[in-house]
């Protein structure tokens, strides 16, 4: 009896060892019995799927020979290169995809891929962006670059994500000058009674009013017609815009007031951005920053001889003392200080 009991115990123990050794094999619903180490090796060998090719449309409101266009063409070239030919960018100038307000709405809703606009229209979405348009807040272009490319610029333009818009980089848009077909502007009082078009942003309207003009908002695509028909007496924009858009053909006086520096944010719809794999996002961001530097350099180079071209064309280029203009716009600073905050203004002003 004892011998029989011992044999049963030995048999049970043997069966238990076989069951335990079976646990060393991983099984799944398909009956795979490869070891965990073997399965892990196979997963390591798996390659991620290549990014799908995507076509991106980007619009702006200026002419085909403007540095906006040249910068975006460079962006398209770099995005293709850095994405291993998986991103194709098509550029649409001259308001083909709508005016700036239309394009921002398209970015927000996801019906437009990308846009390059002036800062003025973005302020309708995020009021703190008005700080970049404070009259005479930037000493020069280099000062503006340090602010825009640093933490201040990234933080403030980053607020646009609340509106479904992803900021990429700030292109050059230059200092704005007042043109008109009536008279020279040597002091703020000379603007009195002149109807001047501005972008659709409150701080632009208030700045021109503080300087003495009757200011009115208008989409850029309507400006030349309004000037030709004397609906407006003048407008304000950077010299290179005045030349590229041929504003000088219907505006005799070019007055170098340099009242606002206007950066141009390059933006992408957040709906599109969030759908892209990280490698394509990285390619777009890198291309945006490198094309920004190219565009700024191009803008500065082309701007150097525009003043002389305007003089050669017969336009009267006026270079007034800016001191009374800076004094005239102080109420604009006082009005917008509570909106953007004194600390933010001080950070911008004191950036070295």
Coordinates of C-alpha atoms in Angstrom, one line a residue:
X1 CA 0.0 0.0 0.0
X2 CA 2.8 2.3 1.0
X3 CA 4.6 1.5 -2.2
X4 CA 1.5 2.3 -4.3
X5 CA 1.0 5.7 -2.5
X6 CA 4.6 6.6 -3.3
X7 CA 4.2 5.9 -6.9
X8 CA 1.1 8.1 -7.1
X9 CA 2.9 11.0 -5.4
X10 CA 5.8 10.7 -7.9
X11 CA 3.4 10.7 -10.8
X12 CA 1.6 13.9 -9.5
X13 CA 4.9 15.7 -9.0
X14 CA 6.0 14.8 -12.5
X15 CA 2.8 16.2 -14.0
X16 CA 3.2 19.4 -12.0
X17 CA 6.7 20.0 -13.4
X18 CA 5.4 19.6 -16.9
X19 CA 2.6 22.2 -16.3
X20 CA 5.1 24.7 -14.8
X21 CA 7.5 24.4 -17.7
X22 CA 4.5 25.1 -20.1
X23 CA 4.1 28.5 -18.4
X24 CA 7.5 29.6 -19.8
X25 CA 5.8 29.8 -23.2
X26 CA 3.7 32.9 -24.0
X27 CA 0.4 32.0 -25.7
X28 CA -2.2 34.3 -27.3
X29 CA -5.5 34.1 -29.0
X30 CA -3.9 32.8 -32.2
X31 CA -2.2 29.9 -30.4
X32 CA 1.3 31.5 -30.6
X33 CA 3.6 29.7 -28.2
X34 CA 6.8 31.8 -28.8
X35 CA 8.7 32.8 -25.7
X36 CA 8.3 36.4 -24.3
X37 CA 11.9 37.1 -25.3
X38 CA 11.2 35.9 -28.8
X39 CA 8.1 38.0 -29.1
X40 CA 9.9 41.1 -27.7
X41 CA 12.7 40.6 -30.3
X42 CA 10.1 40.5 -33.1
X43 CA 8.5 43.8 -31.9
X44 CA 11.9 45.5 -31.9
X45 CA 12.4 44.4 -35.5
X46 CA 9.1 46.0 -36.6
X47 CA 9.6 49.3 -38.5
X48 CA 7.1 52.2 -38.1
X49 CA 4.9 52.9 -41.0
X50 CA 6.3 55.7 -43.3
X51 CA 4.4 59.1 -43.0
X52 CA 1.7 59.5 -45.6
X53 CA 2.2 62.2 -48.2
X54 CA 0.3 65.4 -47.5
X55 CA -0.4 68.5 -49.6
X56 CA -0.6 71.8 -47.7
X57 CA -2.1 75.0 -49.1
X58 CA -0.8 78.3 -47.6
X59 CA -2.2 81.7 -48.5
X60 CA -1.3 85.4 -48.2
X61 CA -2.7 88.7 -49.5
X62 CA 0.4 90.2 -51.2
X63 CA 1.9 90.0 -54.7
X64 CA 3.9 87.2 -56.2
X65 CA 7.1 89.2 -56.1
X66 CA 6.8 90.2 -52.5
X67 CA 9.1 88.7 -49.8
X68 CA 6.1 86.9 -48.3
X69 CA 5.9 84.8 -51.5
X70 CA 9.7 84.3 -51.6
X71 CA 9.7 83.2 -48.0
X72 CA 6.9 80.8 -48.5
X73 CA 8.5 79.3 -51.6
X74 CA 11.6 78.7 -49.4
X75 CA 9.4 77.1 -46.7
X76 CA 7.9 74.8 -49.3
X77 CA 11.3 73.7 -50.5
X78 CA 12.6 73.1 -47.0
X79 CA 9.4 71.3 -45.8
X80 CA 9.7 68.9 -48.7
X81 CA 13.4 68.3 -48.0
X82 CA 13.1 67.8 -44.2
X83 CA 10.0 65.5 -44.5
X84 CA 11.7 63.2 -47.0
X85 CA 9.4 64.3 -49.8
X86 CA 6.2 63.6 -47.8
X87 CA 5.1 67.2 -47.6
X88 CA 4.1 69.3 -50.6
X89 CA 3.4 73.0 -50.0
X90 CA 1.4 75.0 -52.5
X91 CA 1.6 78.8 -52.1
X92 CA -1.4 81.1 -53.0
X93 CA -0.6 84.8 -53.2
X94 CA -2.8 87.9 -53.8
X95 CA -5.8 86.9 -51.6
X96 CA -6.5 83.8 -53.7
X97 CA -7.6 82.0 -50.5
X98 CA -9.4 85.0 -49.1
X99 CA -8.5 88.2 -47.1
X100 CA -6.6 87.9 -43.9
X101 CA -9.7 87.7 -41.7
X102 CA -11.2 84.9 -44.0
X103 CA -8.0 82.9 -43.8
X104 CA -7.8 83.1 -40.0
X105 CA -11.4 81.9 -39.8
X106 CA -10.4 79.0 -42.2
X107 CA -7.5 78.1 -39.9
X108 CA -9.8 78.1 -36.9
X109 CA -12.4 75.9 -38.5
X110 CA -9.8 73.6 -40.2
X111 CA -11.0 74.5 -43.8
X112 CA -7.7 76.2 -44.6
X113 CA -4.3 74.6 -43.9
X114 CA -1.9 77.5 -43.5
X115 CA -1.7 81.3 -43.7
X116 CA 0.7 84.2 -43.5
X117 CA -0.9 87.4 -42.3
X118 CA -0.1 90.6 -40.5
X119 CA -0.4 90.7 -36.7
X120 CA -3.2 93.2 -36.8
X121 CA -5.9 90.7 -37.7
X122 CA -4.7 88.2 -35.1
X123 CA -5.4 90.7 -32.4
X124 CA -9.1 90.2 -33.0
X125 CA -8.6 86.7 -31.5
X126 CA -6.0 87.4 -28.8
X127 CA -5.9 91.0 -27.4
X128 CA -2.5 90.6 -25.8
X129 CA -0.9 90.4 -29.3
X130 CA -1.7 94.1 -29.5
X131 CA 1.6 94.7 -27.6
X132 CA 3.5 94.0 -30.8
X133 CA 1.6 96.8 -32.5
X134 CA 2.1 99.5 -29.9
X135 CA 3.3 102.5 -31.8
X136 CA 7.1 103.0 -31.5
X137 CA 7.5 100.1 -29.1
X138 CA 10.4 98.6 -31.1
X139 CA 13.6 100.5 -31.5
X140 CA 14.5 98.7 -34.7
X141 CA 14.0 95.4 -36.5
X142 CA 16.7 93.6 -34.5
X143 CA 14.9 94.5 -31.3
X144 CA 11.7 93.1 -32.7
X145 CA 13.4 89.9 -33.8
X146 CA 14.7 89.3 -30.2
X147 CA 11.2 89.8 -28.8
X148 CA 9.4 87.7 -31.4
X149 CA 11.8 84.8 -31.5
X150 CA 12.2 84.6 -27.7
X151 CA 9.9 83.5 -24.9
X152 CA 7.7 86.6 -25.2
X153 CA 6.8 85.9 -28.8
X154 CA 6.3 82.2 -28.4
X155 CA 4.1 82.6 -25.3
X156 CA 1.9 85.3 -26.8
X157 CA 1.5 83.8 -30.3
X158 CA 1.0 80.5 -28.5
X159 CA -2.3 81.9 -27.2
X160 CA -3.7 81.4 -30.7
X161 CA -4.0 77.7 -30.0
X162 CA -7.1 78.5 -27.9
X163 CA -8.6 79.5 -31.2
X164 CA -7.5 76.4 -33.1
X165 CA -4.4 78.1 -34.7
X166 CA -0.9 76.9 -34.3
X167 CA 1.9 79.6 -34.6
X168 CA 5.1 78.6 -36.3
X169 CA 7.3 81.7 -36.9
X170 CA 7.2 85.4 -37.4
X171 CA 8.2 86.7 -40.9
X172 CA 9.3 90.3 -41.6
X173 CA 6.6 92.8 -42.3
X174 CA 8.5 96.1 -41.8
X175 CA 7.8 99.5 -40.2
X176 CA 4.6 101.1 -41.5
X177 CA 4.7 104.4 -43.4
X178 CA 1.8 106.8 -44.2
X179 CA 1.1 107.5 -47.9
X180 CA -1.5 110.0 -49.3
X181 CA -2.3 111.9 -52.4
X182 CA -3.0 115.3 -50.8
X183 CA 0.1 116.7 -49.0
X184 CA 3.4 116.1 -47.1
X185 CA 3.1 114.9 -43.5
X186 CA 5.8 116.6 -41.5
X187 CA 3.9 116.8 -38.2
X188 CA 0.7 115.1 -36.7
X189 CA -1.4 118.1 -37.5
X190 CA -0.8 117.5 -41.3
X191 CA -2.9 114.3 -41.1
X192 CA -6.0 116.2 -39.9
X193 CA -8.9 115.5 -42.2
X194 CA -7.2 112.8 -44.2
X195 CA -9.1 109.5 -44.6
X196 CA -6.4 106.8 -44.0
X197 CA -7.0 103.0 -44.4
X198 CA -5.6 100.7 -41.7
X199 CA -5.8 96.9 -41.1
X200 CA -8.8 95.7 -39.2
X201 CA -7.4 96.1 -35.7
X202 CA -8.3 98.6 -33.1
X203 CA -4.8 99.7 -32.2
X204 CA -4.0 100.6 -35.8
X205 CA -7.2 102.7 -36.0
X206 CA -6.4 104.4 -32.7
X207 CA -2.8 105.1 -33.6
X208 CA -3.7 106.9 -36.8
X209 CA -6.5 108.8 -35.0
X210 CA -4.0 109.9 -32.3
X211 CA -1.7 111.1 -35.0
X212 CA -4.5 113.3 -36.4
X213 CA -6.0 111.2 -39.3
X214 CA -9.6 109.9 -39.9
X215 CA -8.8 106.2 -39.9
X216 CA -10.9 103.4 -41.4
X217 CA -10.5 99.6 -41.5
X218 CA -10.5 97.9 -44.9
X219 CA -9.4 94.5 -46.3
X220 CA -6.2 94.8 -48.3
X221 CA -7.7 93.5 -51.5
X222 CA -10.0 96.6 -51.6
X223 CA -7.4 99.3 -50.9
X224 CA -6.0 100.2 -54.4
X225 CA -9.6 100.6 -55.8
X226 CA -10.5 102.8 -52.8
X227 CA -7.5 105.0 -53.4
X228 CA -8.1 105.3 -57.1
X229 CA -11.7 106.3 -56.5
X230 CA -10.8 108.7 -53.7
X231 CA -12.8 106.7 -51.2
X232 CA -9.7 106.9 -49.1
X233 CA -7.0 109.6 -49.2
X234 CA -4.2 107.3 -48.1
X235 CA -3.1 104.2 -46.4
X236 CA -0.1 103.0 -44.3
X237 CA 2.2 100.1 -44.9
X238 CA 5.9 99.2 -45.2
X239 CA 7.8 100.7 -48.1
X240 CA 8.3 97.3 -49.8
X241 CA 4.5 96.8 -49.7
X242 CA 4.0 100.2 -51.2
X243 CA 6.3 99.3 -54.0
X244 CA 5.2 95.7 -54.6
X245 CA 1.5 96.6 -54.6
X246 CA 2.1 99.6 -56.8
X247 CA 0.4 101.9 -54.2
X248 CA 2.9 104.6 -55.2
X249 CA 1.2 104.8 -58.6
X250 CA -1.9 106.4 -56.9
X251 CA -0.1 108.0 -53.9
X252 CA 2.2 111.0 -54.5
X253 CA 3.4 111.5 -50.9
X254 CA 5.4 108.8 -49.0
X255 CA 5.8 109.9 -45.4
X256 CA 8.3 107.9 -43.3
X257 CA 6.5 107.9 -40.0
X258 CA 7.6 104.4 -39.0
X259 CA 4.8 104.3 -36.5
X260 CA 4.2 100.6 -36.1
X261 CA 6.4 97.5 -36.7
X262 CA 4.2 94.8 -38.0
X263 CA 5.4 91.1 -37.7
X264 CA 3.8 88.5 -40.0
X265 CA 3.0 85.3 -38.2
X266 CA 3.1 82.1 -40.2
X267 CA 0.3 79.8 -38.9
X268 CA -1.2 76.4 -39.5
X269 CA -4.6 75.0 -38.6
X270 CA -4.3 73.1 -35.3
X271 CA -6.7 70.5 -36.6
X272 CA -4.2 69.7 -39.4
X273 CA -1.2 70.0 -37.1
X274 CA -2.6 67.5 -34.6
X275 CA -3.2 64.9 -37.4
X276 CA 0.4 65.0 -38.6
X277 CA 3.0 62.5 -37.2
X278 CA 5.8 64.0 -35.2
X279 CA 8.4 63.7 -37.9
X280 CA 6.2 65.9 -40.2
X281 CA 5.5 68.4 -37.4
X282 CA 9.3 68.7 -36.8
X283 CA 9.9 69.1 -40.5
X284 CA 7.3 71.9 -40.8
X285 CA 8.6 73.7 -37.6
X286 CA 12.2 73.5 -38.8
X287 CA 11.3 74.7 -42.3
X288 CA 9.2 77.6 -40.8
X289 CA 12.1 78.9 -38.7
X290 CA 14.7 78.6 -41.5
X291 CA 12.5 80.2 -44.1
X292 CA 11.7 83.0 -41.6
X293 CA 15.4 83.9 -41.5
X294 CA 15.6 83.7 -45.3
X295 CA 12.6 85.9 -45.7
X296 CA 13.8 88.5 -43.3
X297 CA 17.1 88.8 -45.1
X298 CA 15.3 89.1 -48.4
X299 CA 13.0 91.7 -47.0
X300 CA 15.8 93.8 -45.7
X301 CA 17.8 93.5 -49.0
X302 CA 14.9 94.5 -51.1
X303 CA 13.9 97.4 -48.9
X304 CA 17.3 99.1 -49.1
X305 CA 16.7 100.5 -52.6
X306 CA 12.9 101.0 -52.5
X307 CA 13.2 104.6 -51.1
X308 CA 15.4 105.6 -54.1
X309 CA 13.1 103.8 -56.5
X310 CA 10.2 105.8 -55.2
X311 CA 12.2 109.1 -55.6
X312 CA 13.2 108.1 -59.1
X313 CA 9.5 107.5 -59.9
X314 CA 8.7 111.0 -59.0
X315 CA 7.1 110.4 -55.6
X316 CA 7.8 112.8 -52.8
X317 CA 9.5 111.0 -49.9
X318 CA 9.2 112.9 -46.6
X319 CA 11.3 112.1 -43.6
X320 CA 9.7 114.0 -40.7
X321 CA 11.0 114.4 -37.1
X322 CA 9.3 111.6 -35.2
X323 CA 9.4 113.2 -31.8
X324 CA 5.9 114.9 -32.1
X325 CA 4.4 111.7 -33.5
X326 CA 5.7 109.6 -30.5
X327 CA 4.2 112.2 -28.2
X328 CA 0.9 112.1 -30.0
X329 CA 0.4 108.3 -29.6
X330 CA 0.9 108.3 -25.8
X331 CA -2.9 108.0 -25.3
X332 CA -2.8 104.7 -27.3
X333 CA -0.3 103.2 -24.8
X334 CA -2.5 104.4 -21.9
X335 CA -5.6 102.8 -23.5
X336 CA -4.0 99.4 -24.2
X337 CA -1.9 99.1 -21.1
X338 CA -4.7 97.5 -19.0
X339 CA -5.4 95.1 -21.8
X340 CA -1.8 93.7 -22.2
X341 CA -0.4 94.5 -18.8
X342 CA 2.4 96.9 -17.8
X343 CA 4.7 94.1 -17.0
X344 CA 4.5 92.7 -20.5
X345 CA 5.1 96.2 -22.0
X346 CA 8.1 96.6 -19.8
X347 CA 9.5 93.2 -20.9
X348 CA 9.2 94.1 -24.5
X349 CA 10.7 97.6 -24.1
X350 CA 13.6 96.3 -22.0
X351 CA 14.5 93.3 -24.2
X352 CA 18.2 93.8 -25.2

